[in-house]
Amino acid sequence: MTALLEVKDLRLAFGGVKAVDGLSFDVGESEIVSVIGPNGAGKTSAFNCITGFYRPSGGRITIGGADVTRMRTSAIAARGVSRTFQNVRLFGDLPVLDNVRAGTHLWLRQHVFDALLHTPRYRRSEQQATDEAHRWLDFVGLRGDRTGAARNLPYGEQRRVEIARALARRPRLLLLDEPAAGLNHGEKLELLDLIRRIRGLGIGIVLIEHDMGLVMEVSERVVVLNFGREIADGTPEQVRRDPAVIEAYLGSDEDDEVPGGRGPTGAAGEETARADA
């Protein structure tokens, strides 16, 4: 069976810095795969390559068997890829509902003539977009006001709106970049349930997350990066016991003795050079 997403030997360099160095993994339909690693490991850079924000230095990315490595962001989105961002990116001054309606533009069929004259076809499509937006806001469990400006919502609710907008694009593959960042314990439990319900729709999910409790609970497979290189790929239990993963997160005895070693302290020194969160 063809993988929904297949990444082969992905490489990305910024000058002499290798942000991603030979990453390979795949994601099937209704599968949840987490990509983890210390700060500066190359996780968000890999996301940016998959979605077309960055052009890889090497390697191949396929969506449903089609090579999208050199495609524009819009073309990749049209193939069923949607994402959220590490820092929430909503249209802050627009109403919550309009933020999610914006996600329908990929599949909503409107013509300039209809929009200018507000024809019955235009009014039907606008109502369809509104109904779809409400449906996804219901799905993510938004409890706040949908008519007020998005910036006025609490941070956790803004996260929900961003996920609803991504889902309104009707994706086959959803990339979530640190969706639990800034959430309290109760909100993280709700997020865990939401991710599982999204998977239940048949959508493949790739998750970047620093909350290891959430990662180990929700993931079917975990890919681990360190300094741009893949050091592990397996089930949560396999990754949890992998010596290379333990060293990447906790460091080794030698790292404690050598400034700038490969533990978290050394990784932080590289972080500013990698354009990656």
Coordinates of C-alpha atoms in Angstrom, one line a residue:
M1 CA 0.0 0.0 0.0
T2 CA 1.3 3.5 -0.9
A3 CA 2.1 5.6 2.1
L4 CA 0.1 8.8 2.5
L5 CA 3.4 10.7 3.2
E6 CA 6.9 9.4 2.4
V7 CA 10.0 11.3 3.2
K8 CA 13.3 9.9 1.8
D9 CA 16.8 11.1 2.7
L10 CA 15.5 14.7 3.2
R11 CA 18.3 17.3 3.5
L12 CA 18.2 21.0 4.2
A13 CA 21.2 23.3 4.7
F14 CA 21.5 27.0 5.7
G15 CA 25.0 27.8 4.6
G16 CA 27.3 25.4 6.4
V17 CA 24.6 24.4 8.9
K18 CA 22.7 21.1 8.2
A19 CA 19.3 21.7 9.6
V20 CA 18.0 18.4 8.3
D21 CA 20.5 15.7 7.4
G22 CA 19.1 12.5 5.8
L23 CA 15.7 12.2 7.4
S24 CA 13.5 9.3 6.2
F25 CA 10.0 8.3 7.5
D26 CA 6.5 7.6 6.3
V27 CA 3.0 8.1 7.5
G28 CA -0.1 6.0 6.5
E29 CA -3.8 6.9 6.6
S30 CA -5.2 7.2 10.1
E31 CA -1.7 6.9 11.5
I32 CA -0.2 9.2 14.2
V33 CA 3.6 9.7 13.9
S34 CA 5.4 12.1 16.2
V35 CA 8.7 13.8 15.3
I36 CA 10.6 14.7 18.5
G37 CA 14.1 15.9 19.5
P38 CA 15.9 18.6 21.5
N39 CA 15.5 22.3 20.5
G40 CA 17.3 23.0 17.2
A41 CA 17.1 19.3 16.1
G42 CA 15.5 20.2 12.7
K43 CA 11.8 19.3 13.4
T44 CA 10.1 22.5 12.2
S45 CA 12.6 22.7 9.3
A46 CA 11.4 19.3 8.2
F47 CA 7.8 20.4 8.4
N48 CA 8.6 23.5 6.4
C49 CA 10.1 21.3 3.7
I50 CA 7.1 18.9 3.6
T51 CA 4.7 21.9 3.2
G52 CA 6.8 23.8 0.7
F53 CA 7.9 26.7 2.8
Y54 CA 11.5 25.6 2.4
R55 CA 13.0 23.9 -0.7
P56 CA 15.1 20.9 0.4
S57 CA 18.8 20.7 -0.5
G58 CA 18.2 17.0 -1.3
G59 CA 15.9 14.0 -0.9
R60 CA 12.4 13.3 -2.0
I61 CA 8.9 14.0 -0.5
T62 CA 5.8 12.2 -1.9
I63 CA 2.1 12.6 -1.0
G64 CA 0.0 9.7 -2.0
G65 CA 2.8 8.5 -4.3
A66 CA 3.1 11.9 -6.1
D67 CA 6.5 13.7 -5.9
V68 CA 5.9 17.1 -4.2
T69 CA 9.5 18.0 -3.4
R70 CA 9.7 21.0 -5.7
M71 CA 6.0 22.0 -5.7
R72 CA 4.7 25.3 -4.4
T73 CA 3.0 25.5 -1.1
S74 CA -0.4 26.1 -2.7
A75 CA 0.0 23.0 -4.9
I76 CA 1.0 20.8 -1.9
A77 CA -2.0 22.1 0.1
A78 CA -4.2 21.3 -2.8
R79 CA -3.0 17.6 -2.5
G80 CA -4.5 17.4 0.9
V81 CA -1.8 18.7 3.3
S82 CA -2.7 21.1 6.1
R83 CA -0.8 22.3 9.1
T84 CA -0.8 24.4 12.3
F85 CA 2.2 26.5 13.5
Q86 CA 4.3 26.5 16.6
N87 CA 3.1 30.1 17.3
V88 CA -0.6 30.5 16.6
R89 CA -1.2 32.3 13.3
L90 CA -4.7 33.6 13.2
F91 CA -6.2 36.7 11.6
G92 CA -6.5 38.4 14.9
D93 CA -8.8 41.2 13.9
L94 CA -11.2 38.9 12.0
P95 CA -14.1 37.1 13.7
V96 CA -13.4 33.5 14.9
L97 CA -15.9 32.2 12.3
D98 CA -14.2 34.0 9.4
N99 CA -10.8 32.6 10.4
V100 CA -12.2 29.1 9.9
R101 CA -14.2 30.0 6.8
A102 CA -10.8 31.0 5.3
G103 CA -9.9 27.4 5.4
T104 CA -12.6 26.4 3.0
H105 CA -11.1 28.3 0.0
L106 CA -9.3 25.3 -1.4
W107 CA -12.5 23.4 -2.2
L108 CA -15.2 26.1 -2.3
R109 CA -16.2 26.9 -5.8
Q110 CA -16.8 30.6 -6.4
H111 CA -16.6 32.9 -9.5
V112 CA -15.7 36.6 -9.6
F113 CA -19.0 37.3 -11.5
D114 CA -21.0 35.6 -8.7
A115 CA -19.1 37.5 -6.0
L116 CA -19.6 40.9 -7.6
L117 CA -23.3 40.4 -8.2
H118 CA -24.0 38.3 -5.1
T119 CA -25.8 35.8 -7.2
P120 CA -27.8 32.9 -5.6
R121 CA -24.9 30.6 -6.3
Y122 CA -22.6 32.9 -4.4
R123 CA -25.0 33.1 -1.5
R124 CA -25.2 29.3 -1.4
S125 CA -21.5 28.9 -1.3
E126 CA -21.1 31.5 1.4
Q127 CA -23.7 29.6 3.5
Q128 CA -21.9 26.4 2.8
A129 CA -18.6 27.9 4.1
T130 CA -20.3 29.2 7.2
D131 CA -22.0 25.8 7.9
E132 CA -18.6 24.1 7.4
A133 CA -16.9 26.5 9.8
H134 CA -19.5 25.9 12.5
R135 CA -19.1 22.2 12.0
W136 CA -15.4 22.2 12.6
L137 CA -15.6 24.6 15.5
D138 CA -18.1 22.2 17.1
F139 CA -15.7 19.3 16.4
V140 CA -12.8 20.9 18.1
G141 CA -15.0 21.9 21.1
L142 CA -14.7 25.7 20.9
R143 CA -16.5 27.1 23.9
G144 CA -15.9 30.8 23.3
D145 CA -17.6 33.5 21.2
R146 CA -17.4 32.8 17.4
T147 CA -18.4 36.3 16.3
G148 CA -15.8 38.3 18.2
A149 CA -12.2 38.9 17.1
A150 CA -10.0 35.9 17.3
R151 CA -7.3 37.8 19.3
N152 CA -9.8 38.1 22.2
L153 CA -10.0 34.4 22.8
P154 CA -7.9 32.7 25.5
Y155 CA -4.7 31.1 24.2
G156 CA -6.0 27.6 24.4
E157 CA -9.1 28.5 22.5
Q158 CA -7.0 30.1 19.8
R159 CA -5.2 26.8 19.4
R160 CA -8.6 25.1 18.8
V161 CA -9.5 27.7 16.1
E162 CA -6.3 27.1 14.3
I163 CA -6.9 23.4 14.2
A164 CA -10.5 23.9 13.1
R165 CA -9.2 26.1 10.2
A166 CA -6.7 23.4 9.2
L167 CA -9.5 20.8 9.2
A168 CA -11.8 23.1 7.2
R169 CA -9.4 22.5 4.3
R170 CA -10.5 18.9 4.3
P171 CA -6.9 17.4 4.5
R172 CA -5.7 13.9 4.1
L173 CA -2.6 14.7 6.1
L174 CA -2.4 17.1 9.1
L175 CA 0.8 18.5 10.5
L176 CA 0.6 19.8 14.1
D177 CA 3.6 21.9 15.3
E178 CA 3.7 21.8 19.1
P179 CA -0.1 22.0 19.6
A180 CA 0.2 21.5 23.4
A181 CA 2.5 24.5 23.9
G182 CA 1.1 26.9 26.4
L183 CA -1.8 24.6 27.4
N184 CA -2.7 23.6 31.0
H185 CA -3.1 20.0 32.1
G186 CA -6.9 19.9 31.4
E187 CA -6.4 21.4 27.9
K188 CA -3.8 18.9 27.1
L189 CA -6.1 16.0 28.0
E190 CA -8.7 17.5 25.7
L191 CA -6.1 17.9 22.9
L192 CA -5.2 14.2 23.3
D193 CA -8.9 13.3 22.7
L194 CA -9.1 15.7 19.8
I195 CA -6.1 14.2 18.0
R196 CA -7.5 10.7 18.4
R197 CA -10.9 11.9 17.0
I198 CA -9.1 13.5 14.0
R199 CA -7.3 10.2 13.4
G200 CA -10.8 8.5 13.5
L201 CA -11.7 10.6 10.4
G202 CA -9.1 8.8 8.4
I203 CA -6.6 11.7 8.5
G204 CA -2.9 10.9 8.9
I205 CA -1.2 13.1 11.5
V206 CA 2.4 14.2 12.0
L207 CA 3.0 15.7 15.4
I208 CA 5.9 17.8 16.7
E209 CA 5.7 18.0 20.4
H210 CA 7.9 18.5 23.5
D211 CA 5.4 17.1 25.9
M212 CA 6.7 13.5 26.1
G213 CA 3.7 12.3 28.1
L214 CA 1.4 13.3 25.3
V215 CA 3.7 11.9 22.6
M216 CA 4.0 8.5 24.3
E217 CA 0.3 8.3 24.9
V218 CA -1.0 9.2 21.4
S219 CA 1.7 8.1 18.9
E220 CA 1.8 4.9 17.0
R221 CA 5.4 5.6 15.9
V222 CA 8.0 8.1 17.0
V223 CA 10.8 9.5 14.9
V224 CA 13.7 11.1 16.9
L225 CA 16.0 13.8 15.5
N226 CA 19.2 15.2 16.9
F227 CA 21.3 17.9 15.2
G228 CA 19.3 17.3 12.0
R229 CA 19.9 13.5 11.9
E230 CA 17.5 10.8 12.5
I231 CA 18.6 8.7 15.5
A232 CA 15.6 6.5 16.1
D233 CA 12.3 5.4 14.5
G234 CA 10.0 3.0 16.3
T235 CA 7.1 2.5 18.7
P236 CA 6.9 4.7 21.8
E237 CA 8.3 1.9 24.0
Q238 CA 11.2 1.2 21.6
V239 CA 12.1 4.9 21.4
R240 CA 11.8 5.3 25.2
R241 CA 14.5 2.6 25.8
D242 CA 16.8 3.6 22.9
P243 CA 20.3 4.6 24.3
A244 CA 20.8 7.1 21.5
V245 CA 17.6 8.9 22.4
I246 CA 18.4 8.9 26.1
E247 CA 21.8 10.4 25.4
A248 CA 20.3 13.1 23.1
Y249 CA 17.9 14.3 25.8
L250 CA 20.0 13.7 28.9
G251 CA 23.6 13.9 27.6
S252 CA 26.4 11.5 28.5
D253 CA 29.1 11.6 31.2
E254 CA 31.6 13.0 28.6
D255 CA 29.2 15.8 27.7
D256 CA 29.3 17.0 31.3
E257 CA 33.0 17.4 31.1
V258 CA 33.3 19.0 27.7
P259 CA 31.7 22.4 27.1
G260 CA 29.4 22.4 24.0
G261 CA 28.9 18.6 24.2
R262 CA 25.9 16.8 22.6
G263 CA 23.6 17.0 25.5
P264 CA 20.9 19.7 25.9
T265 CA 23.4 22.3 27.0
G266 CA 25.5 21.9 23.8
A267 CA 22.4 21.7 21.7
A268 CA 21.2 25.1 22.9
G269 CA 24.4 26.7 21.5
E270 CA 23.5 25.5 18.0
E271 CA 19.9 26.5 18.3
T272 CA 20.3 30.1 17.2
A273 CA 22.1 28.9 14.0
R274 CA 19.3 26.6 12.8
A275 CA 16.2 28.7 12.1
D276 CA 14.2 26.0 13.9
A277 CA 12.3 26.0 17.1

